[in-house]
Coordinates of C-alpha atoms in Angstrom, one line a residue:
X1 CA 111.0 -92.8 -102.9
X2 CA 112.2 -92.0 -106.1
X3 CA 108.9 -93.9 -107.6
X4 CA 107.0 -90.7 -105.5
X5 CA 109.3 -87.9 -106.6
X6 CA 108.4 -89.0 -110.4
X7 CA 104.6 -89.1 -109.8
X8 CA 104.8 -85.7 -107.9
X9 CA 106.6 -84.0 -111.0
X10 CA 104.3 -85.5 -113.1
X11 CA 101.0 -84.3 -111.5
X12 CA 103.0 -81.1 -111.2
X13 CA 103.9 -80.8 -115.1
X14 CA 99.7 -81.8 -115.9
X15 CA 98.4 -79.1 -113.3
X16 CA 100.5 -76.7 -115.3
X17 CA 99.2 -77.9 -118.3
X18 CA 96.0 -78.0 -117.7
X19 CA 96.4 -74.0 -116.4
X20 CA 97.9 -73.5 -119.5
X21 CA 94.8 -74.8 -121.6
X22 CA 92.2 -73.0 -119.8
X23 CA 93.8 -69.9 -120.3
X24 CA 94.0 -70.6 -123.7
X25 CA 90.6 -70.8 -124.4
X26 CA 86.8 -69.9 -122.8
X27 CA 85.7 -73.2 -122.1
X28 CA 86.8 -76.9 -122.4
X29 CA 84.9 -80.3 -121.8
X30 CA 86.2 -82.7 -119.5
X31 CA 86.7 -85.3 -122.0
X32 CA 88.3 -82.9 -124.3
X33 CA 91.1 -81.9 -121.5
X34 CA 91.4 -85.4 -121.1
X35 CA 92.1 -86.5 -124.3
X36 CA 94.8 -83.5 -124.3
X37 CA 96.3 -84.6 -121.2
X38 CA 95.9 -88.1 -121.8
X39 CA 94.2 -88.7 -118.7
X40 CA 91.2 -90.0 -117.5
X41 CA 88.1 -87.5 -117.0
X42 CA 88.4 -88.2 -113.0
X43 CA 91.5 -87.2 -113.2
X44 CA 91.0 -83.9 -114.8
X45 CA 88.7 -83.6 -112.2
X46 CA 91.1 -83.8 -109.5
X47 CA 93.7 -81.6 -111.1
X48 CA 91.2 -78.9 -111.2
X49 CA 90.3 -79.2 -107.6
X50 CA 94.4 -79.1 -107.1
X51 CA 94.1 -75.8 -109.2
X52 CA 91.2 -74.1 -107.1
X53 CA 93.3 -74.4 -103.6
X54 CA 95.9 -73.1 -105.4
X55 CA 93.3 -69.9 -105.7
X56 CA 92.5 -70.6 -109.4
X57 CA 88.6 -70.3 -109.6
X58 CA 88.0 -72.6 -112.5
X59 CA 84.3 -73.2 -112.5
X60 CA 82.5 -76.0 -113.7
X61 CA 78.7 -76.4 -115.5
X62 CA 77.2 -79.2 -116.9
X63 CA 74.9 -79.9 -119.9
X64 CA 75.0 -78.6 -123.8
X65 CA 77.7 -76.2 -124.1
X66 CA 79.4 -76.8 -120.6
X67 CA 82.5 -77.5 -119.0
X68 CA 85.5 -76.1 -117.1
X69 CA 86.3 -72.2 -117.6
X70 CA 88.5 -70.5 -115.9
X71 CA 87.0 -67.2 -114.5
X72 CA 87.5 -64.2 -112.2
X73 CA 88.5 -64.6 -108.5
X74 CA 88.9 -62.7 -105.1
X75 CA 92.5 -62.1 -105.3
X76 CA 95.0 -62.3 -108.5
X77 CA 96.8 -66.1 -108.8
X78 CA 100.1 -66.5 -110.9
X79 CA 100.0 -66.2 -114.6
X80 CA 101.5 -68.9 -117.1
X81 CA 102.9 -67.7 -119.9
X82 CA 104.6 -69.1 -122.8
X83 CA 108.1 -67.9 -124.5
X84 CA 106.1 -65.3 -126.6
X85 CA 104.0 -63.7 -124.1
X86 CA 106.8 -63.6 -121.5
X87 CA 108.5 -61.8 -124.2
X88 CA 106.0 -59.2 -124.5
X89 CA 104.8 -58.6 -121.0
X90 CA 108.1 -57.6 -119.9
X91 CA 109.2 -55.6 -122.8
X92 CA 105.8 -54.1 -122.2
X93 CA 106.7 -53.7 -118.6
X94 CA 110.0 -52.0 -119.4
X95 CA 107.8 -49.3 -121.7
X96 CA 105.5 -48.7 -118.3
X97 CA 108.6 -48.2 -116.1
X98 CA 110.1 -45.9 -118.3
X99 CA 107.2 -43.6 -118.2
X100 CA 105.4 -44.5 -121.6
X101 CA 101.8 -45.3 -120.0
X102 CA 101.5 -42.3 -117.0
X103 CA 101.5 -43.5 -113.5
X104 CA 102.7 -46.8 -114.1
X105 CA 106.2 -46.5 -113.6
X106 CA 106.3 -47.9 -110.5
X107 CA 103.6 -50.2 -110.5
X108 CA 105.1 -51.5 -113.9
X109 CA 109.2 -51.9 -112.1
X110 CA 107.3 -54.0 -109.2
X111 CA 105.6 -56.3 -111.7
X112 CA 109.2 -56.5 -114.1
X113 CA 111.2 -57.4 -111.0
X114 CA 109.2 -60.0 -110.1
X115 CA 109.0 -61.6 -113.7
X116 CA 112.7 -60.8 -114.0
X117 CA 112.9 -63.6 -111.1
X118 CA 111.4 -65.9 -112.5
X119 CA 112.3 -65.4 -116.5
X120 CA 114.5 -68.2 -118.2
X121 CA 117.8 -66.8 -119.8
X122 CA 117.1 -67.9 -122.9
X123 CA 114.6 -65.3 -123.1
X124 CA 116.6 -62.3 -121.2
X125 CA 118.3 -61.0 -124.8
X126 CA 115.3 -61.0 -126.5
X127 CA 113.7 -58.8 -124.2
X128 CA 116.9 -56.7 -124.2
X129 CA 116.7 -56.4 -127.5
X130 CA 113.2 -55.6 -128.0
X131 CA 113.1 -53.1 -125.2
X132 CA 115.6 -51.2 -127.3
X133 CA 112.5 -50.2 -130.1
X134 CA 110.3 -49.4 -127.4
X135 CA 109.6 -45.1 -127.5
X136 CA 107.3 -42.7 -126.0
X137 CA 105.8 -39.9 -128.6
X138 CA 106.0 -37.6 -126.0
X139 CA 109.1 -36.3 -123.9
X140 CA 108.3 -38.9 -121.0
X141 CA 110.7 -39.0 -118.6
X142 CA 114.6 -39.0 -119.2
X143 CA 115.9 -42.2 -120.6
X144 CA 117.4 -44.7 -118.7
X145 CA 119.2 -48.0 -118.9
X146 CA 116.7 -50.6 -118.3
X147 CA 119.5 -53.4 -117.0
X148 CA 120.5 -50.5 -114.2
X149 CA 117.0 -50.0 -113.3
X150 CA 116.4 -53.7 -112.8
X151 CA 119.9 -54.2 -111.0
X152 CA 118.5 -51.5 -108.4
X153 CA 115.2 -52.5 -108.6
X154 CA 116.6 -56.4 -107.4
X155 CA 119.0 -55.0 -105.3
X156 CA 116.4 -53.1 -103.4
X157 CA 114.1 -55.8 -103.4
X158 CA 117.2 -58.2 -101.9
X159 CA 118.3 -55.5 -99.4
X160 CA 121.9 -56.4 -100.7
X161 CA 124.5 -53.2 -100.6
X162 CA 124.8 -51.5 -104.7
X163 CA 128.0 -49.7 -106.0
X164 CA 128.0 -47.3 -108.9
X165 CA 130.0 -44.0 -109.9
X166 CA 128.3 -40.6 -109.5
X167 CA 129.3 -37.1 -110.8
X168 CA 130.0 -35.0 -107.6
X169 CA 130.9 -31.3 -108.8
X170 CA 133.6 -31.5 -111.5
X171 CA 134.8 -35.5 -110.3
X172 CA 132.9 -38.9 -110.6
X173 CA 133.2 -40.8 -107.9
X174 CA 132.2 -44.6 -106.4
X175 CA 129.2 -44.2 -104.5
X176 CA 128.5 -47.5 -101.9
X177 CA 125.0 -47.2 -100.5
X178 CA 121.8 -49.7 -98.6
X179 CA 119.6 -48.7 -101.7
X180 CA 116.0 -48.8 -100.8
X181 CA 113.4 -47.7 -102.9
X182 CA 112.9 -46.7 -106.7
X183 CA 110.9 -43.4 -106.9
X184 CA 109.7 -42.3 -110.2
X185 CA 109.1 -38.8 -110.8
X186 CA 106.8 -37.0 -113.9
X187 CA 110.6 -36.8 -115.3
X188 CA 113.1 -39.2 -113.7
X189 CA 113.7 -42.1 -111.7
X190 CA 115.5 -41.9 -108.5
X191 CA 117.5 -43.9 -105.9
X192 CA 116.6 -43.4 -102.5
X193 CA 119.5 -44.7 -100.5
X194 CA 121.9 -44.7 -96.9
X195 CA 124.7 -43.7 -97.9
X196 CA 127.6 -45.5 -96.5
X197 CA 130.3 -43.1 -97.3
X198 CA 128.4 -39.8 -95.7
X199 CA 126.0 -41.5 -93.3
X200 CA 123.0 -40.2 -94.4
X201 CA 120.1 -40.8 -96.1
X202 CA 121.0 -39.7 -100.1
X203 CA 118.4 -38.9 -103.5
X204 CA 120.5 -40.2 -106.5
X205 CA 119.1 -39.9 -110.1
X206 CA 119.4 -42.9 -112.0
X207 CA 120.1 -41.1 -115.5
X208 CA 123.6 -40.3 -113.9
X209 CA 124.7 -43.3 -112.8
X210 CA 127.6 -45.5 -114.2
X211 CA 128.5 -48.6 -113.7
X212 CA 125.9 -49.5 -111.2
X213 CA 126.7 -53.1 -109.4
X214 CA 125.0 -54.8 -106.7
X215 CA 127.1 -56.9 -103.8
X216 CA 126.2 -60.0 -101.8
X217 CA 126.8 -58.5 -98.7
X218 CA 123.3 -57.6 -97.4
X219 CA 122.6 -55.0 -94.9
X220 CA 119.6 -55.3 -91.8
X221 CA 117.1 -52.0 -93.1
X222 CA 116.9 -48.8 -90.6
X223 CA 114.4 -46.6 -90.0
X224 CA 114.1 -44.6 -93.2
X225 CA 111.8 -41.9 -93.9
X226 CA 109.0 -42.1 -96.3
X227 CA 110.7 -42.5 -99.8
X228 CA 108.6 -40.6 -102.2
X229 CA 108.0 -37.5 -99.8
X230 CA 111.9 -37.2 -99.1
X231 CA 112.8 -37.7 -103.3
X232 CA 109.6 -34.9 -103.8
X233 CA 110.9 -32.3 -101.0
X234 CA 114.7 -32.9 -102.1
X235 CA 113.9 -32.2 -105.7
X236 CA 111.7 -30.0 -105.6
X237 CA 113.4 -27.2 -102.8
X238 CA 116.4 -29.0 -100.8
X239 CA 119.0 -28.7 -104.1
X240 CA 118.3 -25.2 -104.7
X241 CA 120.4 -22.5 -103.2
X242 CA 116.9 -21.0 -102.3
X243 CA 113.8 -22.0 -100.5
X244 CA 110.3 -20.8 -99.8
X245 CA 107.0 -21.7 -98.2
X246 CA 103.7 -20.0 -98.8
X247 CA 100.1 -20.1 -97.9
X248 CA 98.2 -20.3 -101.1
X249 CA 94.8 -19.5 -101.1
X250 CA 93.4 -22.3 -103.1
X251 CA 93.0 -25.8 -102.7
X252 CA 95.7 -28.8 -102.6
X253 CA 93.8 -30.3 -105.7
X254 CA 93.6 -26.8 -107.6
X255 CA 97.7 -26.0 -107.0
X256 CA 98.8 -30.0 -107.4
X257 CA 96.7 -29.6 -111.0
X258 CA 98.8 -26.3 -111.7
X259 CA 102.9 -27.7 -110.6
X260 CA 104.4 -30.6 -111.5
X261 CA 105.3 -32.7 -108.7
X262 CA 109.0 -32.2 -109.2
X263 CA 108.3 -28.7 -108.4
X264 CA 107.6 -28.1 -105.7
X265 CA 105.8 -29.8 -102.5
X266 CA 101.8 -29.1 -102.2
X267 CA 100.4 -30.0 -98.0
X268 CA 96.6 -29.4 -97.6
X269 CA 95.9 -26.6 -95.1
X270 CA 91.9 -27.5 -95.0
X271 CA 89.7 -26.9 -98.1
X272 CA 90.2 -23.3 -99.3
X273 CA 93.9 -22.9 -98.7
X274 CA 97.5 -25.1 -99.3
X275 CA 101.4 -24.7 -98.2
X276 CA 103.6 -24.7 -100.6
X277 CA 107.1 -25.7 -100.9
X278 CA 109.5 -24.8 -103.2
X279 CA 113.1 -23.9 -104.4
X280 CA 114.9 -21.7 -107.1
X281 CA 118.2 -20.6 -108.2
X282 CA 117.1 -17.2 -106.6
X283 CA 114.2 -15.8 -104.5
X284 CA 113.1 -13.4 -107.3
X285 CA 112.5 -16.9 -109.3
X286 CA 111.0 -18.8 -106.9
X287 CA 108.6 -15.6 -105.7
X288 CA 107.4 -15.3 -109.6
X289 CA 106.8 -19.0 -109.6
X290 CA 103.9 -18.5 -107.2
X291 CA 103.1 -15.5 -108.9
X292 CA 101.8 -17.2 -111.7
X293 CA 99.9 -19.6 -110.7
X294 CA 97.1 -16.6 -110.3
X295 CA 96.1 -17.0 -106.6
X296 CA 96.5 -15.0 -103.5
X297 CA 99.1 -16.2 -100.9
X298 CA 101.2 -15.3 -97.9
X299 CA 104.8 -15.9 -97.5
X300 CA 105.7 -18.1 -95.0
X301 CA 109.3 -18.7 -94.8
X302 CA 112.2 -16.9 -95.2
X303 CA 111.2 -13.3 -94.1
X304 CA 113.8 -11.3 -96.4
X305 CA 111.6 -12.7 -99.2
X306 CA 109.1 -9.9 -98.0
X307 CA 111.6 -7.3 -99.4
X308 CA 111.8 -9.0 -102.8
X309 CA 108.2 -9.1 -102.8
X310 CA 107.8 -5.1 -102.6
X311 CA 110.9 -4.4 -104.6
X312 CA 109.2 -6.5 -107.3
X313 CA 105.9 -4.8 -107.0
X314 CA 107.9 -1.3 -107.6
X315 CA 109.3 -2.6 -110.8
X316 CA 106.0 -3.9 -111.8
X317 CA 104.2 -0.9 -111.1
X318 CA 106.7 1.5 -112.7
X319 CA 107.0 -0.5 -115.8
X320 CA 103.0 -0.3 -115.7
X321 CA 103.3 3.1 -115.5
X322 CA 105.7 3.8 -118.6
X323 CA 103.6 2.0 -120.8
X324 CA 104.0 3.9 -124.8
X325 CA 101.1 4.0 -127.0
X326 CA 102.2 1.5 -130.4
X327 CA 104.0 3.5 -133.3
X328 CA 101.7 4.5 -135.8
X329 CA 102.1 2.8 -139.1
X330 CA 103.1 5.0 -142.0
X331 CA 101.4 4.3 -145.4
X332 CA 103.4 4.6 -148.1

């Protein structure tokens, strides 16, 4: 038995190796993967028939200038990496999630929680360390730690309960939540979570979080609403004091192109025309928001913002109307 469990680690450990040597290079010939694996040439050719039903597509081709090369398949197999590129995929990863490369973000959290899994803690410190020198020229979104994002992102992916203190007008207090997804923003990353405490569903933004913990205890999911619309419509109208829809008079396409998404909420009406939600500190604000993006629309929802609307045409027009020619300059 034991004679069976060495021979099965070793034709493990030469798969592996013989992955790792065609992705090294374009093409080998049998006797040279042979000679590396110290094998016989049958028995690379087994070991790359174990490799194709693992889903590897390593093709062979005989003659001058042939051999085994490992090419493109159907769907994407695992990757083996050494110490070095480990190193740099994730720290490369942790640059996608926090907004450096647009519309990554969450693609590039999915991909660093799974190599987080699997990455030997020899190399965690490194990456820690290199993640640190790892900037976006532009403003990006607002920094956060990556070690919180990935205890969320593992605790979400785990469906295990998370802890962490949150600012609540002028006190901090412990916040226990069923955290479920990660939603990034063009600005921020949020938490969308049950909270325990209030239960409700709950947006939390990640920049604000403090000492963020995840628990054994795992929870059975519930019916949630779709994540990224709930984080959209909460950010963009549910925290203000004041709300408003509108019928614009121009496309979904044209009006997403012209808000950020943290702005408010764009819904197709058809081809010519969108509905548009969106908050402000006051209805004048939130009136000259829609104002500006240069197309006609109808108000929606609430009705008093009718009266704002005319009361704001008045001033317009009798500012218009009190307009002074420019002082003449006086030569000297």
């Amino acid at each position: 038995m034991d004679v069976a469990s060495g021979d099965e680690r070793g034709t493990t450990e030469r798969v592996l190796t013989l992955l790792g040597l065609l992705q090294q290079r374009q093409i080998w010939t049998g006797p040279e993967l042979a000679e590396r694996l110290g094998v016989t040439p049958r028995t690379v050719r087994r070991d790359v028939e174990r490799l194709r039903t693992l889903g590897y597509p390593v093709h062979a081709s005989q003659g001058v200038g042939g051999g085994y090369r490992l090419g493109p398949g159907q769907d994407l197999p695992p990757l083996l990496l050494d110490d070095e590129e480990a190193i740099a995929t994730a720290v490369s990863l942790l640059a996608g999630a926090g907004g450096a490369v647009a519309g990554t973000g969450d693609a590039a959290l999915r991909a660093l929680t799974k190599l987080d899994q699997v990455l030997p803690t020899r190399l965690r410190h490194e990456v820690r360390a290199l993640s640190g020198s790892v900037e976006s020229f532009d403003g990006g979104r607002t920094p956060v730690d990556p070690e919180v994002l990935m205890t969320l992102a593992r605790a979400c992916r785990d469906e295990v309960e998370a802890g962490f203190d949150y600012p609540s007008g002028s006190e901090v207090r412990r916040r226990r939540v069923e955290p479920y997804r990660l939603v990034a923003s063009d600005r921020r990353w949020y938490l969308f979570a049950y909270d325990l405490d209030r239960d409700d569903w709950r947006t939390f933004r990640v920049d604000r979080m403090t000492e963020v913990s995840a628990r054994a205890w795992r929870f059975r999911p519930r019916s949630a609403p779709g994540a990224a619309r709930y984080v959209q419509e909460g950010v963009a109208s549910r925290v203000y004091p004041h709300r408003a829809r509108f019928l614009v008079h121009a496309s979904a396409d044209t009006v997403r192109a012209q808000l950020p998404a943290s702005a408010a909420v764009v819904r197709p009406c058809g081809s010519e025309f969108c509905e548009v939600l969106s908050g402000a500190t006051s209805l004048d604000a939130v009136l000259m928001h829609v104002l500006l993006l240069g197309h006609d629309f109808e108000i929606l929802d609430p009705p008093e913002l009718g009266s704002r609307c005319r009361a704001l045409a008045e001033r317009l027009l009798a500012a218009g109307a009190t307009v002074s020619p420019a002082p003449q300059m006086q030569e000297s």
